[in-house]
Short mmCIF file of C-alpha atoms in Angstrom, two decimals:
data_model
loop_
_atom_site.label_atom_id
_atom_site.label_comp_id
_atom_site.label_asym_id
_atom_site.label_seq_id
_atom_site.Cartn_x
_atom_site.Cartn_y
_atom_site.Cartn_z
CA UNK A 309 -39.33 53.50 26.22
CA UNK A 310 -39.49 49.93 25.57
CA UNK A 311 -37.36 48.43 28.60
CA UNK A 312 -36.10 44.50 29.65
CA UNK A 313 -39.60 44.06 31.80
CA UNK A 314 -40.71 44.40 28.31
CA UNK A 315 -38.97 42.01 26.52
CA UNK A 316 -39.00 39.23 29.30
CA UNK A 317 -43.12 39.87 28.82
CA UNK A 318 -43.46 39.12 25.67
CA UNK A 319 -40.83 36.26 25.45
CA UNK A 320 -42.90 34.63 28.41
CA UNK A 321 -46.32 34.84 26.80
CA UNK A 322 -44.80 33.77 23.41
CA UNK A 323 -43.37 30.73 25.14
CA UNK A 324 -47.07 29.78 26.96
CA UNK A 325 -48.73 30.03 23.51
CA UNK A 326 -46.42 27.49 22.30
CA UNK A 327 -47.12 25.09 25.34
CA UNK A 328 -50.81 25.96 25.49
CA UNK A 329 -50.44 24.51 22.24
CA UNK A 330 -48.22 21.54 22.38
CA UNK A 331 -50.67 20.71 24.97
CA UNK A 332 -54.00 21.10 23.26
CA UNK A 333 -52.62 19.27 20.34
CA UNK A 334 -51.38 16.59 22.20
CA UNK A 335 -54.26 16.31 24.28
CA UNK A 336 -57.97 17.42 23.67
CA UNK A 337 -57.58 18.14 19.92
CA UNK A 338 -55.32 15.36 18.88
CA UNK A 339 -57.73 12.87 18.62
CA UNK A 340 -60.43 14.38 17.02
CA UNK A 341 -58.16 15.39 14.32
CA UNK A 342 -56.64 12.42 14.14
CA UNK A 343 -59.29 10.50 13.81
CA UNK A 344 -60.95 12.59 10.86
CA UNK A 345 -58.00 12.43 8.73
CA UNK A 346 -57.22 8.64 9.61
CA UNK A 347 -60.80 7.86 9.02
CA UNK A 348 -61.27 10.05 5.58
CA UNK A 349 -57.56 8.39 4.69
CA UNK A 350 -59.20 4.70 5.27
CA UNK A 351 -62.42 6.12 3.40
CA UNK A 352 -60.17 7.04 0.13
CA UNK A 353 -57.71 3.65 0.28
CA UNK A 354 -61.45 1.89 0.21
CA UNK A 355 -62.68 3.80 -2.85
CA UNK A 356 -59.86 3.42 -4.63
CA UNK A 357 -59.52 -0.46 -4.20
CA UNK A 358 -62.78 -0.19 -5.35
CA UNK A 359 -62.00 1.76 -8.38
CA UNK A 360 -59.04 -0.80 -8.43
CA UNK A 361 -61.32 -3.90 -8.73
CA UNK A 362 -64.24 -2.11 -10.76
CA UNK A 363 -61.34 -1.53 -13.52
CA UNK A 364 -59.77 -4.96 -13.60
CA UNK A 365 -63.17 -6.11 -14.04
CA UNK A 366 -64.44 -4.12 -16.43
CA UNK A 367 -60.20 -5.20 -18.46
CA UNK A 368 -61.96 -8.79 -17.80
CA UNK A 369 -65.26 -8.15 -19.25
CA UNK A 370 -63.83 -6.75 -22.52
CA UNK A 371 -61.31 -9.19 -23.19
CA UNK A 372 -63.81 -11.71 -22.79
CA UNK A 373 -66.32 -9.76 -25.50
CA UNK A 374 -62.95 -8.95 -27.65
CA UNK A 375 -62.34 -12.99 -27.34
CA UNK A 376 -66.36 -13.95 -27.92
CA UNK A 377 -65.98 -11.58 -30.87
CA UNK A 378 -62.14 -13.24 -32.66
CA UNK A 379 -63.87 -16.34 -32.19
CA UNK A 380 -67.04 -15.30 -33.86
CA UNK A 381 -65.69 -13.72 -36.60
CA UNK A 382 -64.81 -16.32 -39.05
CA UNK A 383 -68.52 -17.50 -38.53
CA UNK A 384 -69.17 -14.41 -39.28
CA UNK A 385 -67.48 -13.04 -42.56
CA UNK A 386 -65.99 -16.41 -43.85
CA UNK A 387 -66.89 -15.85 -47.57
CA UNK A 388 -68.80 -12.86 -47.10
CA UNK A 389 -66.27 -11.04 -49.63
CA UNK A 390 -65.42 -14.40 -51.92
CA UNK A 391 -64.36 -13.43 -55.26
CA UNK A 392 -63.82 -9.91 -55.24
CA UNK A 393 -60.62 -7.85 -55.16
CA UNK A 394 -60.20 -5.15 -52.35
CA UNK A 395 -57.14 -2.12 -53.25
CA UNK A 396 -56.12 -1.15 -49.90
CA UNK A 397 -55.00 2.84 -49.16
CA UNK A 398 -53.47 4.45 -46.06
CA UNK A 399 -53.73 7.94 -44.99
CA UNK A 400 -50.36 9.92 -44.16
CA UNK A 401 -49.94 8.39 -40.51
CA UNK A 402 -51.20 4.73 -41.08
CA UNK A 403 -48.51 2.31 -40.46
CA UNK A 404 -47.84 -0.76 -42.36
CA UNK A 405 -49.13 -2.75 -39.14
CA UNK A 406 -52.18 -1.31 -38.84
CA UNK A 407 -52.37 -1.85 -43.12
CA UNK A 408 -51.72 -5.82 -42.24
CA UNK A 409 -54.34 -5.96 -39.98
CA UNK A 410 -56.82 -4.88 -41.83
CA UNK A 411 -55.41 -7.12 -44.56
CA UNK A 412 -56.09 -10.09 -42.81
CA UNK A 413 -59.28 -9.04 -41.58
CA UNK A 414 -60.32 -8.54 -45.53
CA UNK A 415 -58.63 -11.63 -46.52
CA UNK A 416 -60.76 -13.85 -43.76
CA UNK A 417 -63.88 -12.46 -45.14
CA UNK A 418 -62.50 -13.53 -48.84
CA UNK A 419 -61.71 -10.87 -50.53
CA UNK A 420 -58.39 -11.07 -52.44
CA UNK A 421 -56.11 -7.87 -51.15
CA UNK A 422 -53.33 -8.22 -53.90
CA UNK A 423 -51.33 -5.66 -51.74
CA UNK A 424 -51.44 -1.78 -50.26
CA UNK A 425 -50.60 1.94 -50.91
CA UNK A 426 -49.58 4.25 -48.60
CA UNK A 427 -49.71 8.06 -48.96
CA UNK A 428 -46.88 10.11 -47.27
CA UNK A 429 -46.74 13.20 -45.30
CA UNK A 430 -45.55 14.64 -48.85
CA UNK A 431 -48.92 13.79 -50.74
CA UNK A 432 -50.79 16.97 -48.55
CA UNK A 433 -47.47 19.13 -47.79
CA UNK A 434 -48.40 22.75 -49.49
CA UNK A 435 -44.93 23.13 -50.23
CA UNK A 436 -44.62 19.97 -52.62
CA UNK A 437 -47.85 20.59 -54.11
CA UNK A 438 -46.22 21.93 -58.18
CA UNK A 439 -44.33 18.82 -57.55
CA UNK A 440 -46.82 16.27 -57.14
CA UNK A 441 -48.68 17.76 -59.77
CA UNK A 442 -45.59 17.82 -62.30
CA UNK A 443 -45.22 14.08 -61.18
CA UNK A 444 -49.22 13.40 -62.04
CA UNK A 445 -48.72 15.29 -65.29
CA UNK A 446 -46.00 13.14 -66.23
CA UNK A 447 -47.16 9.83 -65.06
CA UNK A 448 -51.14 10.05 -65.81
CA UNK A 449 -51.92 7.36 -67.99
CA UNK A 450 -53.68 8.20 -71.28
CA UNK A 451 -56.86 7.18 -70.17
CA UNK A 452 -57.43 9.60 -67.40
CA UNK A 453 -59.00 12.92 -68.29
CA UNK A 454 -61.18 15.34 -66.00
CA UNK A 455 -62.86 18.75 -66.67
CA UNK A 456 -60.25 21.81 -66.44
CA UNK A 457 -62.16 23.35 -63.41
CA UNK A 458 -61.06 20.28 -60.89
CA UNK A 459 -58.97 21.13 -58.44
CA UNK A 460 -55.58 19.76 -57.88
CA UNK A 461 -56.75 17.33 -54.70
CA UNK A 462 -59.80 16.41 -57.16
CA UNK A 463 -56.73 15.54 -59.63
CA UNK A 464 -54.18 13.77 -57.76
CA UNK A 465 -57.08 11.65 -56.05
CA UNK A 466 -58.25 10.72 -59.54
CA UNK A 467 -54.83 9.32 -60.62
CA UNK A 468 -54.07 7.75 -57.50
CA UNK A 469 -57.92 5.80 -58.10
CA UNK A 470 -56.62 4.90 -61.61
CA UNK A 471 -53.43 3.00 -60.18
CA UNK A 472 -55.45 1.28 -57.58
CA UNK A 473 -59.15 0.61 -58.52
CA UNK A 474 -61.32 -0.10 -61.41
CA UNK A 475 -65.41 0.07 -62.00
CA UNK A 476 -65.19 -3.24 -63.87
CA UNK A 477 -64.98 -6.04 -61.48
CA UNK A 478 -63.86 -8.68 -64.55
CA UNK A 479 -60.25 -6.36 -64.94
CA UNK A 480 -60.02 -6.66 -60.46
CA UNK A 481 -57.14 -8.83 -59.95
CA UNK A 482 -55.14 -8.25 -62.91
CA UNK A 483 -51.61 -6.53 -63.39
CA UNK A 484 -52.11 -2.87 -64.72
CA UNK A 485 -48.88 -2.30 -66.63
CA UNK A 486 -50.48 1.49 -66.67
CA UNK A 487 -50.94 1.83 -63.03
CA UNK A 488 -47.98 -0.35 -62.00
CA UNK A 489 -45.90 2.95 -63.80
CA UNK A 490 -48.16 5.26 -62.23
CA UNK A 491 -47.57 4.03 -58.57
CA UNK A 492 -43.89 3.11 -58.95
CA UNK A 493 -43.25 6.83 -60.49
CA UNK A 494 -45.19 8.18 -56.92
CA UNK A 495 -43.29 5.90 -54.46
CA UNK A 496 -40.13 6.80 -56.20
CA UNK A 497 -41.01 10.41 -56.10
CA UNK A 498 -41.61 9.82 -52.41
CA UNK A 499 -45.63 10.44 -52.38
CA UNK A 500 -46.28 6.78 -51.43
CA UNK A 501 -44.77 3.84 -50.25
CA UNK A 502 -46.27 0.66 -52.05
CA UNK A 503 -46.38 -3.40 -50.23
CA UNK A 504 -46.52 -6.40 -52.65
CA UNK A 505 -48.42 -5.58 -56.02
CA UNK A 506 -51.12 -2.89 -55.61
CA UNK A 507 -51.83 -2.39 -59.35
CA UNK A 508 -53.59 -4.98 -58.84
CA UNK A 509 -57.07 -3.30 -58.59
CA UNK A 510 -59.77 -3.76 -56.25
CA UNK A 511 -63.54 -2.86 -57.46
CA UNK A 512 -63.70 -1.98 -53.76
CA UNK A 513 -60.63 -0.32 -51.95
CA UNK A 514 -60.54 0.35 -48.17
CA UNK A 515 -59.19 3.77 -47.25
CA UNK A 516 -57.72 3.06 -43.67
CA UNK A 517 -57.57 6.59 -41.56
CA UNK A 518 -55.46 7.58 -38.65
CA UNK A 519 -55.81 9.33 -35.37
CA UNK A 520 -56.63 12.73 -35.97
CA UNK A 521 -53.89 15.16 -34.75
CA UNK A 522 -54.87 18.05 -32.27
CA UNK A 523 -53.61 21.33 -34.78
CA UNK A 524 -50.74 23.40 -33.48
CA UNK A 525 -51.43 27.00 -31.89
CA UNK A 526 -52.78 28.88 -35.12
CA UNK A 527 -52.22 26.09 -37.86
CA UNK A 528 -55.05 26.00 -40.27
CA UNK A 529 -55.67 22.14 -41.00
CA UNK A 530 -58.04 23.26 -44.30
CA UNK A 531 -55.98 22.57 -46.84
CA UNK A 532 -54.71 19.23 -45.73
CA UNK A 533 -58.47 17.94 -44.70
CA UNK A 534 -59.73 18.81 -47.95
CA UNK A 535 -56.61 16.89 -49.75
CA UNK A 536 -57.70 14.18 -47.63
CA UNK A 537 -61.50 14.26 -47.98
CA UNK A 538 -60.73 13.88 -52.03
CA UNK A 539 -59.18 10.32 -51.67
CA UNK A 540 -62.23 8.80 -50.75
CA UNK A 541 -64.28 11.11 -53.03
CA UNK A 542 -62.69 10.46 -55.93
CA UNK A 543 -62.51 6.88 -55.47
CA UNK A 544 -66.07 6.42 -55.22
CA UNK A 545 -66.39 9.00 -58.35
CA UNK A 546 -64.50 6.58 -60.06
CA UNK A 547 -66.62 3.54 -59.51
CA UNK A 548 -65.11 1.67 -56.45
CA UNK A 549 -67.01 0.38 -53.56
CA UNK A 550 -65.67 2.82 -50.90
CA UNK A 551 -65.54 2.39 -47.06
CA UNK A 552 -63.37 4.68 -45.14
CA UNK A 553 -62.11 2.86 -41.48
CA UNK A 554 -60.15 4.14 -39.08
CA UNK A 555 -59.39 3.30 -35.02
CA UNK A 556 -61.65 4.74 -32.43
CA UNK A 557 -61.11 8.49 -32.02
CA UNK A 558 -61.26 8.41 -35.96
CA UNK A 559 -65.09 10.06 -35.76
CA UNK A 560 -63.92 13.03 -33.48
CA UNK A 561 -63.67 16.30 -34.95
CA UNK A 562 -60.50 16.81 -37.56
CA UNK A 563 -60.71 13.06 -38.54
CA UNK A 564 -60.88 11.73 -42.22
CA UNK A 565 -64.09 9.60 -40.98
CA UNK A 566 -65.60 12.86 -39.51
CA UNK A 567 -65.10 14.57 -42.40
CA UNK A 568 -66.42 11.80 -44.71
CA UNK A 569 -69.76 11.80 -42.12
CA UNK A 570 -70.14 16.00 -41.81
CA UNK A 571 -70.29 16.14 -45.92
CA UNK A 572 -73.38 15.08 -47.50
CA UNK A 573 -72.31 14.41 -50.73
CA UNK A 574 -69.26 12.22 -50.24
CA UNK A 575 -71.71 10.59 -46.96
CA UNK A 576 -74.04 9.16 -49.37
CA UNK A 577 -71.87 7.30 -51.61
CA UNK A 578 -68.65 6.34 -49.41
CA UNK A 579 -69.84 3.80 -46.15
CA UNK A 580 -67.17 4.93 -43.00
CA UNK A 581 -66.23 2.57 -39.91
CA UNK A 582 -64.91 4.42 -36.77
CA UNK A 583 -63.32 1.57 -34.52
CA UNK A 584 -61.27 -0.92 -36.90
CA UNK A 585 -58.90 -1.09 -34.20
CA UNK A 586 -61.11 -3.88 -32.49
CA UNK A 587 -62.07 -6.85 -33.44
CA UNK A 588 -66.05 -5.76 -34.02
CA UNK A 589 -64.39 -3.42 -36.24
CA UNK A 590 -62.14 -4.95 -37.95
CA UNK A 591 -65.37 -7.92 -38.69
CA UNK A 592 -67.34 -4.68 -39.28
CA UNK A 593 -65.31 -3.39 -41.89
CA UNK A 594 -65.97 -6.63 -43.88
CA UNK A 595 -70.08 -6.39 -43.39
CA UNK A 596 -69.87 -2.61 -44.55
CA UNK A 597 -68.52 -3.81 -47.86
CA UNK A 598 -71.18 -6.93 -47.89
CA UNK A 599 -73.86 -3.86 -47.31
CA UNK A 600 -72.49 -1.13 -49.61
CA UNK A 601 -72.38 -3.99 -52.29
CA UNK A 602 -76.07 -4.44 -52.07
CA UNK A 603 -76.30 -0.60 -52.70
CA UNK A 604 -76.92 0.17 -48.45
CA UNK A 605 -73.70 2.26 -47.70
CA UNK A 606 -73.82 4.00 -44.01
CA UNK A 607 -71.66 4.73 -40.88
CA UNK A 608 -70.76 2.46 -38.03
CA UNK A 609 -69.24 2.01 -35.03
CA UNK A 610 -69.79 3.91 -31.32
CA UNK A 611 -68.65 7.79 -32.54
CA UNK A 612 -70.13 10.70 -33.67
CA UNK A 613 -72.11 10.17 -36.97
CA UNK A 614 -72.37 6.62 -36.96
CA UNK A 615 -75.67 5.57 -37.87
CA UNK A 616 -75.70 2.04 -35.84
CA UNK A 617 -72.66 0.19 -34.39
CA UNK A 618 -72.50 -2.81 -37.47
CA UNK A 619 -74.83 -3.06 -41.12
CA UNK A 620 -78.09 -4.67 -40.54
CA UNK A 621 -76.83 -7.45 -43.06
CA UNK A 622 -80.10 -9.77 -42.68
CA UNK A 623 -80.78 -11.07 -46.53
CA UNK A 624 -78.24 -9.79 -48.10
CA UNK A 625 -76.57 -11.81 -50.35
CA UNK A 626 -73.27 -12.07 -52.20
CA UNK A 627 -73.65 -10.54 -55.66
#
């Protein structure tokens, strides 16, 4: 039988634990321990200042290149693109800033950008596809014609390229009665939105890509990818020079400029660009059209696919 001896035992050994331990920790042990974790704390408040100052160097370093290259730029491009006409087309997610940019970056290298198109949400949504095609139907001008067997992306890319680019660079420039309908019918119908006077065509058109998107737990992207990867197609199909640009990211997997790089067909005729949201991009975008001019399309930038960061431009000349 467990009796007060017992208890007054156990209560005395439980309270010398707890001073055999106040002691050790406040004596022998306390400043070894301390001193490891005040020495490994120092050791970490050093590496990250260093981190710190590696970072605000490396901010320093690029906006010094990003500065070297704005500067440069004009140099550059000035009159690289004189006298042609460049249409201008956003994918669904491009916003009208990033569209000006890219504008101006043309319109340095001068190339006249009569204005921009760009495609909504709506233009890949499965669930307004009968109604964009009813809309095509309606508003395809006469000219337009393609072999029964094209599919409807095939389609709707083809009439879009009527509205906003031609193969004959004497007709760049000028009003399209034709393709003014065409693209006023779309942004009415809610398939586009449309900034100053896009009908009038480019023989080259820039197709400006977002960000891709990371898909939502079992959403199947196909669909809207391959809606996407006709734009550019088609545009090139029907005679426009054709370079695809989008921000950096744009080259990861999912992205229009991927896509463009991972087929073969549409890789050969349609050049890509896969940082446009820096200055060596946005100057970049202007050499790819100097090179695909002269016949040399190809892929640049720092992602996936690109074949060298800018077009080996060296004797080419404006044609």
């Amino acid at each position: 039988m467990i009796d007060f001896r017992y208890h007054l035992v156990s209560l005395i050994a439980v309270f010398l634990a707890l001073a055999v331990g106040v002691v050790l920790g406040a004596g022998p042990l306390d400043d070894p321990i301390g001193q490891t974790v005040e020495s490994r704390a120092d050791a970490l408040s050093q590496s990250n200042n260093e981190l710190r100052d590696d970072k605000a160097e490396l901010a320093d370093q690029i906006s010094g290149y990003e500065d070297f290259i704005t500067r440069t730029t004009p140099a550059l491009v000035g009159g690289r693109l004189e006298g042609t006409t460049v249409a201008l087309v956003g994918m669904p997610g491009v916003t009208e800033g990033q569209a000006e940019t890219a504008r101006a970056g043309l319109e340095a290298a001068g190339a006249a950008v009569p204005g921009s198109v760009l495609l909504t949400d709506d233009w890949t949504a499965e669930d307004r596809a009968t109604e964009l095609d009813d809309a095509l139907t309606r508003l395809m001008p006469p000219d337009v014609s393609f072999p029964e067997d094209t599919s409807s992306a095939a389609r709707a890319a083809l009439v879009l390229a009527r509205g906003i680019v031609t193969a004959d660079p004497a007709a760049a420039g000028a009003a399209d009665p034709a393709a003014k309908t065409l693209l006023e019918g779309l942004r009415e119908d809610g398939f586009l939105t449309a900034e100053d006077e896009p009908w009038k065509r480019g023989s080259l058109v820039a197709v400006l890509a977002p960000l891709p998107e990371e898909p939502k737990p079992g959403e199947d992207t196909t669909r809207e990818r391959s809606v996407l990867l006709a734009v550019p197609r088609m545009l090139a199909t029907a005679g426009a020079v054709t370079v695809v640009a989008g921000p950096t990211g744009s080259a990861e997997s999912g992205g229009l400029v991927a896509d463009v790089r991972s087929d073969s067909e549409v890789a050969a005729t349609v050049s890509t660009v896969d940082d446009v949201d820096t200055p060596a991009g946005r100057a970049t975008l202007a050499l790819a059209f100097v090179a695909a001019r002269a016949d040399d399309p190809g892929h640049y930038g720092d992602g996936p696919g690109a074949d060298e960061p800018l077009p080996d431009i060296e004797g080419v000349t404006n044609k």
